[in-house]
Amino acid sequence: AQSVAQPEDQVNVAEGNPLTVKCTYSVSGNPYLFWYVQYPNRGLQFLLKYITGDNLVKGSYGFEAEFNKSQTSFHLKKPSALVSDSALYFCAVRDIRGSGNTGKLIFGQGTTLQVKP
Amino acid sequence: DTEVTQTPKHLVMGMTNKKSLKCEQHMGHRAMYWYKQKAKKPPELMFVYSYEKLSINESVPSRFSPECPNSSLLNLHLHALQPEDSALYLCASSQDQRGGEQYFGPGTRLTVT
């Protein structure tokens, strides 16, 4: 079965320090992987994706993620955190099982990032 | 432009009311989605429309009725809801159902009294 795990409910980091939000996945074929951010009372904003190609993917707002096939991980990173990065972050994998690509996104449980001044 | 708009932003309805949520995108996307999200939880897929046809219904109760009048619009008709249906309802769209990222609207905060 396809699944996504975000092992940390919350990540705390000081402003200016690097941040990492962890994500591991389990899929039967090649994964399509995504990161989304959600600010309070807002919808999800797309940050970046991995479909194929370079393992290091750059996205919006200075975020990047590294696809690691051997560790089945897709961790989100940023070299220098901002207070405004504080939000709820979701990792997701695209369900491409069965007779076709159903388009269903399978989300992790989310990680709250708290960046303190 | 990667904007998906949703109206209304907030909705309070009684259990006997009928109301509708609306979603619109002008990105030429051919797949549109309805999600339900409880606080601090991941979105739960409800329906997928592909090329204006219902493609996926995640066993959603019949008190939720989706409609896709054209390729830019998606509605969710609500009738006889329960208090546990109170949630943030998110609409999303993507180029098509086969791949690529989904773009989400800001959501409608629904409260059922």
CSV table of C-alpha atoms in Angstrom, one decimal:
chain,number,residue,atom,x,y,z
A,1,ALA,CA,0.0,0.0,0.0
A,2,GLN,CA,1.1,3.5,-0.7
A,3,SER,CA,1.9,5.6,2.4
A,4,VAL,CA,3.7,8.7,3.7
A,5,ALA,CA,5.2,9.2,7.1
A,6,GLN,CA,6.2,12.4,8.7
A,7,PRO,CA,7.8,11.3,11.9
A,8,GLU,CA,7.8,14.6,13.8
A,9,ASP,CA,4.6,16.3,14.9
A,10,GLN,CA,6.5,19.5,15.5
A,11,VAL,CA,9.9,20.9,14.6
A,12,ASN,CA,11.3,23.9,16.5
A,13,VAL,CA,14.1,26.0,15.1
A,14,ALA,CA,15.7,29.4,15.7
A,15,GLU,CA,15.4,32.0,13.1
A,16,GLY,CA,18.5,32.0,10.8
A,17,ASN,CA,19.2,28.3,11.5
A,18,PRO,CA,18.8,25.6,8.9
A,19,LEU,CA,15.6,23.6,9.0
A,20,THR,CA,14.7,20.1,8.0
A,21,VAL,CA,11.2,18.6,7.9
A,22,LYS,CA,11.3,14.8,7.4
A,23,CYS,CA,9.2,12.7,5.1
A,24,THR,CA,9.5,9.0,4.2
A,25,TYR,CA,7.3,7.2,1.7
A,26,SER,CA,6.3,3.8,0.6
A,27,VAL,CA,5.1,3.2,-3.0
A,28,SER,CA,5.1,0.2,-5.3
A,29,GLY,CA,6.5,2.0,-8.3
A,30,ASN,CA,8.2,5.3,-9.0
A,31,PRO,CA,6.9,8.0,-6.7
A,32,TYR,CA,5.6,11.4,-7.5
A,33,LEU,CA,6.3,13.4,-4.3
A,34,PHE,CA,5.1,16.8,-3.2
A,35,TRP,CA,5.5,19.3,-0.3
A,36,TYR,CA,2.7,21.7,0.6
A,37,VAL,CA,2.5,24.4,3.3
A,38,GLN,CA,-0.6,25.5,5.1
A,39,TYR,CA,-0.8,28.8,7.1
A,40,PRO,CA,-3.6,29.1,9.7
A,41,ASN,CA,-7.1,29.3,8.1
A,42,ARG,CA,-5.7,29.0,4.6
A,43,GLY,CA,-5.6,26.4,1.9
A,44,LEU,CA,-2.6,24.4,1.0
A,45,GLN,CA,0.2,26.1,-1.0
A,46,PHE,CA,2.3,24.0,-3.3
A,47,LEU,CA,6.0,24.3,-2.5
A,48,LEU,CA,7.8,21.8,-4.7
A,49,LYS,CA,7.6,18.4,-6.4
A,50,TYR,CA,9.8,15.5,-7.5
A,51,ILE,CA,8.7,13.5,-10.5
A,52,THR,CA,12.0,12.5,-12.1
A,53,GLY,CA,15.4,14.0,-12.7
A,54,ASP,CA,17.7,15.7,-10.3
A,55,ASN,CA,17.4,14.4,-6.7
A,56,LEU,CA,17.7,17.9,-5.3
A,57,VAL,CA,14.5,19.9,-6.1
A,58,LYS,CA,14.3,23.6,-5.5
A,59,GLY,CA,10.9,25.2,-4.8
A,60,SER,CA,9.2,28.3,-3.6
A,61,TYR,CA,10.3,30.7,-0.8
A,62,GLY,CA,13.9,29.2,-0.7
A,63,PHE,CA,12.8,25.7,0.2
A,64,GLU,CA,14.4,22.6,-1.3
A,65,ALA,CA,14.0,18.9,-0.9
A,66,GLU,CA,16.2,15.9,-1.5
A,67,PHE,CA,14.9,12.7,-3.0
A,68,ASN,CA,16.7,9.7,-1.7
A,69,LYS,CA,15.6,6.5,-3.3
A,70,SER,CA,17.6,4.1,-1.2
A,71,GLN,CA,16.2,5.6,2.0
A,72,THR,CA,12.8,6.3,0.5
A,73,SER,CA,12.9,9.8,1.9
A,74,PHE,CA,12.0,13.3,0.6
A,75,HIS,CA,13.1,15.7,3.4
A,76,LEU,CA,12.2,19.4,3.1
A,77,LYS,CA,15.1,21.8,3.8
A,78,LYS,CA,15.8,25.5,4.0
A,79,PRO,CA,19.3,26.9,4.8
A,80,SER,CA,18.1,29.8,6.9
A,81,ALA,CA,14.7,29.7,8.6
A,82,LEU,CA,12.4,32.8,8.9
A,83,VAL,CA,9.7,33.4,11.5
A,84,SER,CA,7.3,33.7,8.7
A,85,ASP,CA,8.0,30.0,7.7
A,86,SER,CA,6.1,28.9,10.8
A,87,ALA,CA,3.2,26.8,9.5
A,88,LEU,CA,1.9,23.3,9.0
A,89,TYR,CA,3.8,21.3,6.3
A,90,PHE,CA,2.4,18.3,4.5
A,91,CYS,CA,4.4,15.8,2.4
A,92,ALA,CA,2.3,13.9,-0.2
A,93,VAL,CA,2.8,11.1,-2.7
A,94,ARG,CA,0.8,10.6,-5.8
A,95,ASP,CA,-1.1,7.3,-6.1
A,96,ILE,CA,-0.2,5.7,-9.4
A,97,ARG,CA,-1.3,2.2,-8.7
A,98,GLY,CA,-3.4,-0.2,-10.6
A,99,SER,CA,-4.8,0.4,-14.0
A,100,GLY,CA,-3.8,4.0,-14.1
A,101,ASN,CA,-2.9,7.1,-12.3
A,102,THR,CA,-5.9,7.9,-10.1
A,103,GLY,CA,-4.5,11.3,-9.2
A,104,LYS,CA,-5.2,10.7,-5.6
A,105,LEU,CA,-2.7,12.4,-3.2
A,106,ILE,CA,-1.7,10.5,-0.1
A,107,PHE,CA,-0.8,12.9,2.6
A,108,GLY,CA,1.4,12.5,5.6
A,109,GLN,CA,0.0,13.6,9.0
A,110,GLY,CA,1.7,17.0,8.8
A,111,THR,CA,4.5,18.6,10.7
A,112,THR,CA,4.1,22.0,12.5
A,113,LEU,CA,7.2,24.1,12.0
A,114,GLN,CA,7.8,26.7,14.7
A,115,VAL,CA,10.5,29.2,14.0
A,116,LYS,CA,11.4,31.4,17.0
A,117,PRO,CA,13.1,34.8,16.8
B,1,ASP,CA,-1.8,32.7,-12.4
B,2,THR,CA,-2.2,29.7,-10.1
B,3,GLU,CA,-5.4,30.8,-8.3
B,4,VAL,CA,-8.3,28.7,-7.3
B,5,THR,CA,-11.1,30.7,-5.7
B,6,GLN,CA,-13.8,29.5,-3.4
B,7,THR,CA,-17.0,31.0,-2.1
B,8,PRO,CA,-18.2,31.6,0.5
B,9,LYS,CA,-15.3,31.8,2.9
B,10,HIS,CA,-17.4,31.0,5.9
B,11,LEU,CA,-20.8,29.2,6.1
B,12,VAL,CA,-23.0,28.4,9.0
B,13,MET,CA,-25.9,26.2,8.3
B,14,GLY,CA,-28.5,24.2,10.2
B,15,MET,CA,-29.0,20.5,9.8
B,16,THR,CA,-32.1,21.0,7.7
B,17,ASN,CA,-30.7,23.6,5.3
B,18,LYS,CA,-29.5,23.3,1.7
B,19,LYS,CA,-26.5,25.2,0.7
B,20,SER,CA,-23.8,25.1,-2.0
B,21,LEU,CA,-20.1,25.7,-2.1
B,22,LYS,CA,-18.5,27.0,-5.2
B,23,CYS,CA,-15.0,26.7,-6.7
B,24,GLU,CA,-13.5,28.3,-9.8
B,25,GLN,CA,-10.2,28.1,-11.6
B,26,HIS,CA,-9.1,29.7,-14.9
B,27,MET,CA,-5.8,27.8,-15.4
B,28,GLY,CA,-7.3,25.5,-18.0
B,29,HIS,CA,-7.0,22.5,-15.6
B,30,ARG,CA,-9.1,19.5,-16.5
B,31,ALA,CA,-9.1,17.8,-13.1
B,32,MET,CA,-10.8,19.3,-10.0
B,33,TYR,CA,-11.1,17.9,-6.5
B,34,TRP,CA,-13.0,18.4,-3.3
B,35,TYR,CA,-11.3,17.7,0.0
B,36,LYS,CA,-12.5,17.9,3.6
B,37,GLN,CA,-10.0,18.9,6.3
B,38,LYS,CA,-10.3,18.8,10.1
B,39,ALA,CA,-8.1,21.0,12.2
B,40,LYS,CA,-4.4,20.1,12.0
B,41,LYS,CA,-5.1,17.0,10.0
B,42,PRO,CA,-4.3,16.2,6.4
B,43,PRO,CA,-7.0,16.8,3.8
B,44,GLU,CA,-9.3,13.9,3.0
B,45,LEU,CA,-10.2,13.4,-0.6
B,46,MET,CA,-14.0,13.4,-1.3
B,47,PHE,CA,-14.4,13.7,-5.1
B,48,VAL,CA,-12.4,13.9,-8.3
B,49,TYR,CA,-13.7,15.3,-11.6
B,50,SER,CA,-11.8,14.6,-14.7
B,51,TYR,CA,-12.8,16.4,-17.9
B,52,GLU,CA,-16.1,17.3,-16.2
B,53,LYS,CA,-17.0,13.7,-15.4
B,54,LEU,CA,-17.0,12.3,-11.9
B,55,SER,CA,-13.9,10.0,-11.7
B,56,ILE,CA,-13.6,9.2,-8.0
B,57,ASN,CA,-16.1,9.2,-5.2
B,58,GLU,CA,-14.4,8.2,-1.9
B,59,SER,CA,-17.6,6.7,-0.5
B,60,VAL,CA,-18.9,10.1,0.5
B,61,PRO,CA,-22.4,10.2,2.1
B,62,SER,CA,-25.2,11.3,-0.3
B,63,ARG,CA,-25.8,14.5,1.7
B,64,PHE,CA,-22.8,15.8,-0.2
B,65,SER,CA,-23.5,16.1,-3.9
B,66,PRO,CA,-20.8,17.4,-6.3
B,67,GLU,CA,-21.5,19.1,-9.7
B,68,CYS,CA,-19.1,20.2,-12.4
B,69,PRO,CA,-21.1,22.6,-14.7
B,70,ASN,CA,-18.1,23.3,-16.9
B,71,SER,CA,-14.3,22.9,-17.0
B,72,SER,CA,-13.8,26.0,-14.8
B,73,LEU,CA,-16.4,25.5,-12.1
B,74,LEU,CA,-17.0,22.9,-9.4
B,75,ASN,CA,-19.9,23.0,-6.9
B,76,LEU,CA,-20.6,21.0,-3.8
B,77,HIS,CA,-24.2,20.9,-2.8
B,78,LEU,CA,-25.0,20.3,0.9
B,79,HIS,CA,-28.2,18.9,2.4
B,80,ALA,CA,-29.2,17.6,5.8
B,81,LEU,CA,-25.6,17.8,7.1
B,82,GLN,CA,-24.6,16.6,10.6
B,83,PRO,CA,-22.5,18.6,13.1
B,84,GLU,CA,-19.5,16.3,12.5
B,85,ASP,CA,-19.5,17.6,8.9
B,86,SER,CA,-18.2,20.9,10.2
B,87,ALA,CA,-14.7,21.3,8.7
B,88,LEU,CA,-12.7,23.3,6.1
B,89,TYR,CA,-13.7,22.3,2.6
B,90,LEU,CA,-11.0,22.7,0.1
B,91,CYS,CA,-11.2,22.7,-3.7
B,92,ALA,CA,-8.1,21.9,-5.8
B,93,SER,CA,-7.3,21.6,-9.5
B,94,SER,CA,-4.5,20.1,-11.6
B,95,GLN,CA,-3.5,19.9,-15.2
B,96,ASP,CA,-5.1,16.5,-15.4
B,97,GLN,CA,-5.7,13.5,-13.2
B,98,ARG,CA,-2.5,11.7,-14.3
B,99,GLY,CA,0.2,13.7,-12.7
B,100,GLY,CA,1.5,17.1,-11.6
B,101,GLU,CA,0.8,19.2,-8.6
B,102,GLN,CA,-2.6,20.2,-7.4
B,103,TYR,CA,-3.4,23.9,-6.6
B,104,PHE,CA,-5.7,24.5,-3.7
B,105,GLY,CA,-8.2,27.2,-3.0
B,106,PRO,CA,-8.4,29.0,0.4
B,107,GLY,CA,-11.3,26.8,1.5
B,108,THR,CA,-14.8,27.3,2.9
B,109,ARG,CA,-15.0,27.0,6.7
B,110,LEU,CA,-18.3,25.2,7.3
B,111,THR,CA,-20.1,25.0,10.6
B,112,VAL,CA,-23.2,22.8,11.0
B,113,THR,CA,-25.4,23.7,14.0
